[in-house]
XYZ file of C-alpha atoms in Angstrom:
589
model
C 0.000 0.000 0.000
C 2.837 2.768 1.524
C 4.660 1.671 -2.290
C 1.822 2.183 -4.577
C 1.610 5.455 -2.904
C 5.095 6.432 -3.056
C 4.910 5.946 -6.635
C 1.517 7.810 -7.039
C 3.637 10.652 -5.782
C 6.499 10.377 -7.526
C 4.731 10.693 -10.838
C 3.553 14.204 -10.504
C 7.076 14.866 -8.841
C 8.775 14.043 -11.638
C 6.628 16.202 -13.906
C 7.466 18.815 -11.616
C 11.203 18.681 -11.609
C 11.174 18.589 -15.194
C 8.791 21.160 -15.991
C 11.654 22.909 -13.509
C 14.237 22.184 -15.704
C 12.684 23.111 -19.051
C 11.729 26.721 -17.391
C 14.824 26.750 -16.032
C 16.698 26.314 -19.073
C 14.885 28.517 -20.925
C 15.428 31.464 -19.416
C 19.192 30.812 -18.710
C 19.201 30.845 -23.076
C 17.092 33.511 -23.633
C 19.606 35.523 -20.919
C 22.403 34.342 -22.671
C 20.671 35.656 -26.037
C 19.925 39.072 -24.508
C 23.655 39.501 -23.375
C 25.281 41.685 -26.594
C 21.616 43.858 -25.625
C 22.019 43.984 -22.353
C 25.627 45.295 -22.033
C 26.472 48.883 -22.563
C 28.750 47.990 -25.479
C 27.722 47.996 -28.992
C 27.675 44.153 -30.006
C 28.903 44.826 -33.679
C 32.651 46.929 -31.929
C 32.991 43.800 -29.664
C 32.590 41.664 -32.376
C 34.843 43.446 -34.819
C 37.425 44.011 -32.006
C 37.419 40.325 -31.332
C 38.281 39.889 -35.101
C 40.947 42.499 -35.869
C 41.678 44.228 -32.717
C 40.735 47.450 -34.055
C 39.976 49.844 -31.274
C 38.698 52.431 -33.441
C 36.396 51.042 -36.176
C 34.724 53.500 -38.833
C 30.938 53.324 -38.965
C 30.616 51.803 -42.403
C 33.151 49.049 -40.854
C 30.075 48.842 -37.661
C 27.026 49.012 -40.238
C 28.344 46.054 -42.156
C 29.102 43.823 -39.405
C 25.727 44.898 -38.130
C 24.315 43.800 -41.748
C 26.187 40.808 -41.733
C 25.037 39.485 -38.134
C 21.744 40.561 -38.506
C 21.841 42.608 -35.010
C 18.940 44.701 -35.883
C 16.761 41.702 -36.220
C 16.722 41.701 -32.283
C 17.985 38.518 -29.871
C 14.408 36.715 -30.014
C 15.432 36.195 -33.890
C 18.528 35.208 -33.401
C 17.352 32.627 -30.369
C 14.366 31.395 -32.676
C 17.310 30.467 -35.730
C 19.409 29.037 -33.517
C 16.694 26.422 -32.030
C 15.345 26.000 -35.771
C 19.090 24.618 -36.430
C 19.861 22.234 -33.465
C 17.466 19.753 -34.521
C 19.351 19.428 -38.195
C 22.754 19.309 -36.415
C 22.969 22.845 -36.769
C 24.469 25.448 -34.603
C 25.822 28.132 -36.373
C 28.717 29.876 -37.554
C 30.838 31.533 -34.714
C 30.492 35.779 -35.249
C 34.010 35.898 -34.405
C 36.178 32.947 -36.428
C 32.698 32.176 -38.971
C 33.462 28.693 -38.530
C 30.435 25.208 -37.314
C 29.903 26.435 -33.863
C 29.366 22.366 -33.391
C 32.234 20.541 -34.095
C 34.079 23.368 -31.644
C 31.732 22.642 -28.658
C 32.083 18.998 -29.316
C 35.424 18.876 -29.030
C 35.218 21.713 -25.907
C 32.528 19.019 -24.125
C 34.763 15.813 -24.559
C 37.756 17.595 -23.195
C 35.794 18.851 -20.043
C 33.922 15.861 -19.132
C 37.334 13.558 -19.586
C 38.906 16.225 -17.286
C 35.758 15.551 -14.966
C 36.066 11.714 -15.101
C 39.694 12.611 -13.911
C 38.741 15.146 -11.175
C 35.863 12.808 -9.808
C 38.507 10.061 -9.278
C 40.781 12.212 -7.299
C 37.436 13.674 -5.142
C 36.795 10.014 -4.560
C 40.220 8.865 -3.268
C 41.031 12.703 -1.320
C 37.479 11.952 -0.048
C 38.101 8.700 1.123
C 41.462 9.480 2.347
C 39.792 11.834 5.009
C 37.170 9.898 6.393
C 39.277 6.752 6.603
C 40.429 7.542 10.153
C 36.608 7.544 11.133
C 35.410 4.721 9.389
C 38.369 2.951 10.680
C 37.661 4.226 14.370
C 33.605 3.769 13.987
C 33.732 0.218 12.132
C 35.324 -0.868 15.663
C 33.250 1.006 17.936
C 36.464 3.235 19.256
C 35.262 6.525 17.754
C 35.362 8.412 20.978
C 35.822 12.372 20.304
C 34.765 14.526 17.573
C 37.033 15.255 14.767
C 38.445 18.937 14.185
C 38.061 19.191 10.525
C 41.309 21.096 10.118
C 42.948 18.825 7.413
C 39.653 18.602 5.193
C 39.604 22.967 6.157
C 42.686 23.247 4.690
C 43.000 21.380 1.557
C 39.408 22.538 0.861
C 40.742 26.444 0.930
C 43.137 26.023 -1.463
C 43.044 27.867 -4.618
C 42.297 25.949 -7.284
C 44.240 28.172 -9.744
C 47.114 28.433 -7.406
C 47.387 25.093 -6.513
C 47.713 24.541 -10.831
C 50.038 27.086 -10.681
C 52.331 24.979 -8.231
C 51.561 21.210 -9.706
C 52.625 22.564 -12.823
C 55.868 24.263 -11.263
C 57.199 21.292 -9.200
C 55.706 18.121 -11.088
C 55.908 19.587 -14.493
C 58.960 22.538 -14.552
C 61.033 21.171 -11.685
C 60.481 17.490 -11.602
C 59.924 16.628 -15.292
C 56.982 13.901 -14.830
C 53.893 15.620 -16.092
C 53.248 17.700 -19.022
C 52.686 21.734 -17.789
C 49.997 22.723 -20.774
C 48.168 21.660 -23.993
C 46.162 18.131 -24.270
C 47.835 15.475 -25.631
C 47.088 11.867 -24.182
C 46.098 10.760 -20.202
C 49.437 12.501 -18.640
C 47.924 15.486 -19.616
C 44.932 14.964 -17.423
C 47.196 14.355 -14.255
C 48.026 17.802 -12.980
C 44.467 19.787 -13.682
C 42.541 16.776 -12.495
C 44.977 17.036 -9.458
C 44.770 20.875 -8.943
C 40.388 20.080 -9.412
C 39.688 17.310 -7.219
C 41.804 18.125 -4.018
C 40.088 20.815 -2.773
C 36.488 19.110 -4.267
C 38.036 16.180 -2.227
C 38.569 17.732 0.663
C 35.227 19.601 1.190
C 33.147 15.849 0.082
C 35.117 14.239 2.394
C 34.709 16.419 5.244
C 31.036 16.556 5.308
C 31.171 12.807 5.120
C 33.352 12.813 7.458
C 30.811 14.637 9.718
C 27.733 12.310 8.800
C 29.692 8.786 9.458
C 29.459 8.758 13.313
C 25.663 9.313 13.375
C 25.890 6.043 11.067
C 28.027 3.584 13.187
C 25.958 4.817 16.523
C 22.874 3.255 15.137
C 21.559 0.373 17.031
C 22.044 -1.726 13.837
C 25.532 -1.105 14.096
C 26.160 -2.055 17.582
C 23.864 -5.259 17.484
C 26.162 -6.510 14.726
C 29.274 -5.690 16.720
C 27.910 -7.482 19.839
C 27.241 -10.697 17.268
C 30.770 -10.621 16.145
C 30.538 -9.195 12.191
C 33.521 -7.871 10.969
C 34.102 -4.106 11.203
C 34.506 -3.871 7.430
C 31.366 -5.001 6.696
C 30.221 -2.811 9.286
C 31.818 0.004 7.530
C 30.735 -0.805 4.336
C 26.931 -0.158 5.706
C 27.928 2.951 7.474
C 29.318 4.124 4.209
C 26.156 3.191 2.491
C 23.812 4.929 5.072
C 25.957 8.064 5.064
C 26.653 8.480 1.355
C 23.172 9.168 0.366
C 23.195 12.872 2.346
C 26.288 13.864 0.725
C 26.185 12.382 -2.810
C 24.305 15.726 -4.124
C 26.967 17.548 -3.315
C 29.089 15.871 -6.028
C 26.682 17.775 -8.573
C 27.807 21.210 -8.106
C 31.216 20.572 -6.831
C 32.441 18.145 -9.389
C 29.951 18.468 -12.488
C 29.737 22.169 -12.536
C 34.310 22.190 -12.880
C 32.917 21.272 -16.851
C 31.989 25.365 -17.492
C 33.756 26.360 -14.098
C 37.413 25.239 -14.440
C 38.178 27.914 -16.869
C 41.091 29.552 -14.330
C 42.807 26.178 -14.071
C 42.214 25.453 -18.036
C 43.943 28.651 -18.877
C 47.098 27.690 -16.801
C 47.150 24.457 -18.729
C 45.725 25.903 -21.703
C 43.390 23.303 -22.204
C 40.717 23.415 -25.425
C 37.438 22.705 -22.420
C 33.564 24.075 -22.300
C 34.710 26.281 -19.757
C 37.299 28.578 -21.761
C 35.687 28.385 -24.521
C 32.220 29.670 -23.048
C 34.363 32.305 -21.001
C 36.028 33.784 -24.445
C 32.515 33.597 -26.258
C 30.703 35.407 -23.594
C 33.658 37.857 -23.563
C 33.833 38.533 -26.966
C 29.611 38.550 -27.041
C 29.468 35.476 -29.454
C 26.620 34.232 -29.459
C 25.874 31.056 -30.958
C 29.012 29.129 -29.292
C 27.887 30.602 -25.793
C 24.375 29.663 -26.404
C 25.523 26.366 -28.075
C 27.958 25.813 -24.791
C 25.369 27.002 -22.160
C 22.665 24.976 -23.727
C 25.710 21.689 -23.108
C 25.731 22.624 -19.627
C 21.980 22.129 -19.212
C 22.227 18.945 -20.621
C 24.908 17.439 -18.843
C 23.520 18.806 -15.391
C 19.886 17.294 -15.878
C 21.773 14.061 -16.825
C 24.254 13.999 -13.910
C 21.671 15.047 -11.700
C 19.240 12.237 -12.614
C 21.804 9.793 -12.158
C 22.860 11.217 -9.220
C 19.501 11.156 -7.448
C 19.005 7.518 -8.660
C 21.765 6.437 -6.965
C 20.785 7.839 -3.683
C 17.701 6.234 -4.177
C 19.206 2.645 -4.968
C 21.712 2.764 -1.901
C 18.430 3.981 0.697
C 16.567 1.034 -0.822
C 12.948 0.309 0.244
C 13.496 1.838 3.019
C 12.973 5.704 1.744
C 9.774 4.343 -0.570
C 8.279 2.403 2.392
C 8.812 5.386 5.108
C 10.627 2.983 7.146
C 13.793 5.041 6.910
C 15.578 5.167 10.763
C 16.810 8.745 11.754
C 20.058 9.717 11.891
C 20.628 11.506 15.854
C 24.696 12.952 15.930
C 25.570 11.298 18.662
C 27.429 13.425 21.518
C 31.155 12.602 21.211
C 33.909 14.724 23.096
C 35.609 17.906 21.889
C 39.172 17.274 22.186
C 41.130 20.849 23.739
C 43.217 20.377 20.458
C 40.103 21.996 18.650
C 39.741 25.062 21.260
C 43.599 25.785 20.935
C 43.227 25.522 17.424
C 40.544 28.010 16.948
C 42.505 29.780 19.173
C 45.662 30.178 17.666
C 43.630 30.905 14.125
C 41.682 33.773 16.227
C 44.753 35.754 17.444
C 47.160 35.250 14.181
C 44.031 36.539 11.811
C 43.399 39.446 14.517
C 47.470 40.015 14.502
C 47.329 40.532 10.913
C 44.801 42.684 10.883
C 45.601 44.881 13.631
C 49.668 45.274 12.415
C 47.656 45.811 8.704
C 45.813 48.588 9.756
C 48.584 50.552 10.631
C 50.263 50.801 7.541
C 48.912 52.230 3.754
C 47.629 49.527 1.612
C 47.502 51.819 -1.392
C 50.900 53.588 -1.147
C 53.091 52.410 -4.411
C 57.360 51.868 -4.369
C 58.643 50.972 -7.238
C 62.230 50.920 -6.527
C 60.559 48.047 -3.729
C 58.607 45.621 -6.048
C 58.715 41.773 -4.803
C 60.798 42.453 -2.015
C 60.881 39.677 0.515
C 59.327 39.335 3.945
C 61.639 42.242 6.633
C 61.344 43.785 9.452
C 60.203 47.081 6.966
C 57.502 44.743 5.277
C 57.284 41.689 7.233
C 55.355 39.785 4.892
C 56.982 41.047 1.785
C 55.757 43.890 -1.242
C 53.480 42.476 -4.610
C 54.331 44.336 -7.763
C 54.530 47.261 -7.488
C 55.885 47.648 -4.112
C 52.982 47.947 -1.463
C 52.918 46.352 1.548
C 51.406 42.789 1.506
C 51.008 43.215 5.289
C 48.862 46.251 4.803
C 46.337 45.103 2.056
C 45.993 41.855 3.798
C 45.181 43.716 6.819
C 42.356 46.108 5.460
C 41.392 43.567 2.974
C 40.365 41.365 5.873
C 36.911 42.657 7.464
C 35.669 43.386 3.554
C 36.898 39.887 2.454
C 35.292 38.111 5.155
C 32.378 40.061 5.690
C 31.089 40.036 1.731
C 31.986 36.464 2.233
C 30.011 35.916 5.188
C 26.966 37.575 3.716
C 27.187 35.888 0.575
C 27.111 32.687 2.030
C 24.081 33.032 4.731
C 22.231 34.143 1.627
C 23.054 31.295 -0.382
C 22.341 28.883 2.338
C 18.954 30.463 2.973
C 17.989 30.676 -0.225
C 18.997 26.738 -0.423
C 17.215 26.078 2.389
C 14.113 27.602 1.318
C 14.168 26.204 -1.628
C 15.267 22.404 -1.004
C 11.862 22.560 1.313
C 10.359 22.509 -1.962
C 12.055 19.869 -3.956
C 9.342 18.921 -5.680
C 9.759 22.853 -7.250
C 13.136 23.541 -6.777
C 15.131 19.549 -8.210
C 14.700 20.514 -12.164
C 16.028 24.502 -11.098
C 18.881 23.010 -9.054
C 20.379 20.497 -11.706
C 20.267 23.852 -14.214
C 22.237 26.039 -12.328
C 24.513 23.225 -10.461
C 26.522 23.281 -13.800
C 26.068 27.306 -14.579
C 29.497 28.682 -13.806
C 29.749 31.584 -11.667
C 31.636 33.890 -14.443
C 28.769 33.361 -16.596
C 26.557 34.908 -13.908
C 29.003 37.423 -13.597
C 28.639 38.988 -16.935
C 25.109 38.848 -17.180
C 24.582 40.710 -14.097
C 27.456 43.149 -14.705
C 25.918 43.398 -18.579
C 22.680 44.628 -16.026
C 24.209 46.525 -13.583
C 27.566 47.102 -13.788
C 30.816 46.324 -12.831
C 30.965 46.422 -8.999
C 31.137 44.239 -5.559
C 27.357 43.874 -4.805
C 27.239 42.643 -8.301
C 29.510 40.182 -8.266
C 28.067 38.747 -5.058
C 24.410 38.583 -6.559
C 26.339 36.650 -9.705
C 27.560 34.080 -6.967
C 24.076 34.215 -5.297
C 22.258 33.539 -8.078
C 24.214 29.924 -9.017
C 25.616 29.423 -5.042
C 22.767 28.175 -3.610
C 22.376 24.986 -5.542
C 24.922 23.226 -3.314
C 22.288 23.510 -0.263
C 19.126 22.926 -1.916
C 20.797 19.671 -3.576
C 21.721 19.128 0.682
C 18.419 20.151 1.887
C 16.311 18.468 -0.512
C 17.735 15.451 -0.370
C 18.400 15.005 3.817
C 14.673 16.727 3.567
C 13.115 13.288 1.636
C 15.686 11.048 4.155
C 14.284 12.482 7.429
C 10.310 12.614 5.749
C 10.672 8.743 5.168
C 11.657 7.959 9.154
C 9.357 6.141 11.163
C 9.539 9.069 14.234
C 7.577 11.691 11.337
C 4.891 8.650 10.599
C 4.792 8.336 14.340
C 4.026 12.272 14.475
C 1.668 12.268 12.171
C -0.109 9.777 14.128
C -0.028 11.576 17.253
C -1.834 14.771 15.220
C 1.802 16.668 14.654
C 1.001 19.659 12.060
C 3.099 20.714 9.266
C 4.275 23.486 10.941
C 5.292 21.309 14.139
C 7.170 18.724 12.238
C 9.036 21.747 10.365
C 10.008 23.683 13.453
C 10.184 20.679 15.617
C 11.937 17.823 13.324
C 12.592 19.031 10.301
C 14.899 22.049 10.079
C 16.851 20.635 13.254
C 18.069 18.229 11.208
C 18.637 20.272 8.174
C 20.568 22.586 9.867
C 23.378 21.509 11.164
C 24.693 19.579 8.226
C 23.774 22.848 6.205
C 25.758 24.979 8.961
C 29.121 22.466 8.072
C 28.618 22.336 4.298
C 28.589 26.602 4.485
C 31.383 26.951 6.476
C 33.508 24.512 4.185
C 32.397 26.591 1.328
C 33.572 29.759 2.666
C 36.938 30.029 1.032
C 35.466 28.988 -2.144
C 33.143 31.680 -1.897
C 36.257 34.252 -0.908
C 37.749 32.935 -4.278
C 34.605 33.082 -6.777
C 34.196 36.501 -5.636
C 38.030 37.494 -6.397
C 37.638 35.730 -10.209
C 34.835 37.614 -11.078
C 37.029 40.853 -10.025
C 40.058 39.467 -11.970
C 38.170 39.586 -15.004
C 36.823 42.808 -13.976
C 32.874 42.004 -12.789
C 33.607 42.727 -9.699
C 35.837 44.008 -6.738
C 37.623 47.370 -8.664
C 41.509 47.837 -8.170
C 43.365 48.620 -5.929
C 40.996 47.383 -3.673
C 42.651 45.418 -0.978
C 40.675 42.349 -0.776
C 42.277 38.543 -0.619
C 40.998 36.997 -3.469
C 42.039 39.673 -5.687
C 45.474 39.679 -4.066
C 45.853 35.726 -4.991
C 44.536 36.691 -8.550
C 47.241 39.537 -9.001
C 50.157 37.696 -7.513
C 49.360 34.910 -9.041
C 51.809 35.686 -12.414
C 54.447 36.519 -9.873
C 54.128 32.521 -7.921
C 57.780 31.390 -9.171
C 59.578 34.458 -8.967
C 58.477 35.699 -5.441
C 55.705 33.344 -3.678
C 55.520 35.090 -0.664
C 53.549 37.348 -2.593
C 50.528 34.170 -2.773
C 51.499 32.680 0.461
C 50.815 35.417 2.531
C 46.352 35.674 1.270
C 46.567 32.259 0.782
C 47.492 31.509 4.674
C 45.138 33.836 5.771
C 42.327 32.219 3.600
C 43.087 28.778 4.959
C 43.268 30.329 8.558
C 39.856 31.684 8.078
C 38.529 28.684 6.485
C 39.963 26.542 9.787
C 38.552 29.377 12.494
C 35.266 28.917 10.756
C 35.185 24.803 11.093
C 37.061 24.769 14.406
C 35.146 27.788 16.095
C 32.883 26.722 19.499
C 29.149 26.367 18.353
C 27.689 25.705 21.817
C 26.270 22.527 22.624
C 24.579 20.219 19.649
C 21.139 19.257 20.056
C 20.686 15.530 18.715
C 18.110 15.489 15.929
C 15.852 12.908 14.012
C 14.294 11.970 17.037
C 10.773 12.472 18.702
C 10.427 15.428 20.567
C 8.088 17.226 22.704
């Protein structure tokens, strides 16, 4: 009976999510169409400029390309002809190079998704590499305190364009054993998938790392280690009960590196989606961006299908039936190693930016360009001479609190809209896979170059992480027996949302945020490298890492220096007291 119901609902559901996805497609497109009309630019200079450079073009030169594009026809008739081609294999000429638009995004999409084959293996094994100590720990019932999170903090702060920058220093200048650009066979995959899935690694592994002990303190768990089973097959259930809350996070941290890897393809100047949709959208060419957005829709409703039915395989009958048990945290110890460590991270950040605030971040030396760390600049000059010490140090409230703000948003807006899944699935896949410098230029084509703008860009695509969270630790805790019990007892919708349901969203939500601020810090400082955001000389720490990033060989104090304050931030934020957890996913009241 509780079967054929579940899938009596799941019908309309489905309809739902992809009436979601169509809609949400769509208007990403026709956005994408409106870009050379929404910018303050005239489409036909960009155009030309992208073809011959020409920074002053005549008007006859303007009226023909005009004539030739067919710009006064408007974007809904260029959208229309596009559509009208794809289903004969036909999507356009590029404006730019007049060559098949699909033969180039072809080639673009196999590159990307091989480099995301190669990235999702090292996620996997970084992943597993950081929960192995608690699986290893719970499987034999020994998993006593609660883990700090410091080494998933840290590898998930790094930059992924800086950590490129070094692979392809060491392994590839230094060393000799990879290839340092171009794609030419599997050695060429090495370093990029490297300098990808570390970080993506790091932050999947952490929050599994935070869901396992709730899974080996089930009463299943210590029944069979009372009986005598071994602890790896013990494990292997844990790992199978705690998977199914953080698989969607592999959707828009390891599918969306297709269009969002650009930074790390340009350092290895690979052909992918992600350059080549960057360049398009820069040089307002239209039918490759619309060709490569369009890709990007595709791939995420695929990956995100497949994704959500294997959650649904490793919950079993068990989520269909309602029969799903809850998942309390159970109450382990704090170790003092985790106080002292947000400690030491609190008074080194508020060193810095006291000793920063009493020098000029904006005064220029050129006689003292990359000058290394002294008692005069004890963390060293950038390029042209100012004081690293100083722009780190007024850089730092702005940095963290855009960052800060830009992240509750994008939570809440998750939040909000995973308690809708049935709405919000179809929208979520869409924009998993949009990349964030995409957003950029539509909104700065809108509004403007400026900060505010780039952090509604990253709000507009950021919150798909938590709704894919929400949503799908929203349908876990819905199919446990304690919400049928509820319901029995006369429990509301608005008691089972205040009372079980958004306890137990919001903790896990709280972790996944705070593992994602650095990677917020660094979205925001791309969009201002490209100039759709943050305006120089700004001191703020992404931009720092994307201006010192050409100077990483020659002097690297000039990255180490925003790049240890980013991880310290991003290990204050994981470490930092929360007061005391409440268990959740269990009757209350």
């Amino acid at each position: 009976m509780s079967s054929a119901h579940g899938t009596t609902l799941a019908r309309p559901a489905r309809w739902v999510a992809g009436v979601g996805r169509v809609g949400a497609g769509t208007t990403l497109l026709t956005a994408v169409a409106l870009l050379p009309w929404l910018s303050r630019t005239d489409p036909a200079l960009t155009v030309l400029r992208a073809r011959s450079a020409d920074q002053d073009p005549t008007p006859a030169e303007l009226a023909a390309v005009r004539a030739e594009l067919g710009l006064d026809a408007g974007p809904f008739a260029h959208l229309t002809d596009w559509l009208g081609g794809l289903p004969r294999g036909d999507a356009g000429t590029s404006w730019v190079s007049g060559e098949p638009v699909l033969p180039q995004v072809t080639a673009a999409l196999g590159v990307s998704v091989t480099l995301m084959l190669g990235a999702l293996l090292v996620t996997v094994v970084v992943a597993a590499a950081v929960s192995a100590r608690t699986v290893h720990l719970g499987a034999r019932r020994r998993l006593r305190r609660e883990r700090t999170g410091t080494g998933a903090a840290i590898l998930a702060a790094l930059p992924k364009f800086l950590l490129a920058s070094l692979l392809a220093l060491v392994c590839g200048v230094w060393l000799g054993w990879f290839p340092t650009g171009g794609w030419d066979g599997p050695a060429s995959m090495v370093l990029p998938a490297l300098a990808l899935g570390v970080p993506s690694g790091a932050m999947i592994g952490g929050l599994l790392d935070q869901a396992l002990p709730a899974a080996f303190h089930e009463p299943w768990a210590q029944t069979w280690r009372a009986v005598g089973f071994p602890p790896r097959h013990t494990a292997r259930h844990a790992l199978r009960r705690a998977l199914p809350g953080v698989l969607p996070q592999l959707l828009p941290t390891v599918v969306a590196l297709v269009g969002g890897a650009v930074a790390v393809e340009r350092i290895f100047n690979i052909p992918g989606l992600g350059r080549l949709a960057l360049d398009a959208a820069i040089a307002q060419d239209l039918p490759p961006l619309q060709t490569a957005t369009l890709s990007l829709v595709l791939l995420g409703t695929v990956a995100g299908l497949l994704v959500q039915a294997l959650r649904r395989a490793l919950l079993g009958r068990a989520l269909r039936d309602g029969a799903l048990p809850a998942l309390p945290r159970p109450e382990l110890a704090t170790g003092r190693a985790r106080h002292l460590i947000a400690a030491g991270c609190a008074l080194a950040l508020l060193a810095l930016v006291l000793t920063g605030l009493l020098r000029d971040p904006l005064h220029v030396d050129t006689a003292a360009r990359l000058l290394p760390p002294s008692t005069a600049h004890p963390l060293g000059t950038d390029s042209l001479g100012r004081d690293l010490l100083a722009r780190l140090g007024h850089g730092a409230l702005r940095t963290a609190a855009v960052a800060l703000a830009v992240t509750a948003v994008c939570a809440l807006t998750g939040l909000l809209l995973g308690l809708a899944p049935r709405v919000s699935s179809g929208l979520t896949d869409v924009v998993a896979t949009m990349p964030a410098v995409l957003a950029g230029l539509l909104v700065t084509a809108a509004v403007g170059p400026s900060l505010w703008g780039a952090a509604l860009a990253v709000c507009l695509v950021g919150w798909s992480p938590y709704a894919a969270q929400s949503a799908a630790l929203l349908e876990q805790e819905r199919a446990g027996g304690h919400i049928a019990a509820a319901r029995s007892l006369g429990a509301g919708r608005g008691h089972l949302l205040r009372r079980h349901l958004l306890p137990a969203l919001s903790a896990p939500l709280l972790r996944n945020a705070l593992l994602r601020l650095p990677t917020t810090v660094l979205v925001l400082a791309s969009l201002g490298f490209l100039g759709l955001g943050e305006q120089p000389p700004t001191p703020e720490w992404g931009r720092l890492l994307s201006e010192n990033q050409p100077y990483a060989e020659l002097a690297p104090w000039t990255v180490l220096a925003p790049a240890c304050a980013l991880i310290l931030l991003s290990v204050l934020a994981v470490t930092a007291p929360r007061g005391r957890r409440r268990a959740t996913g269990t009757p209350t009241g």
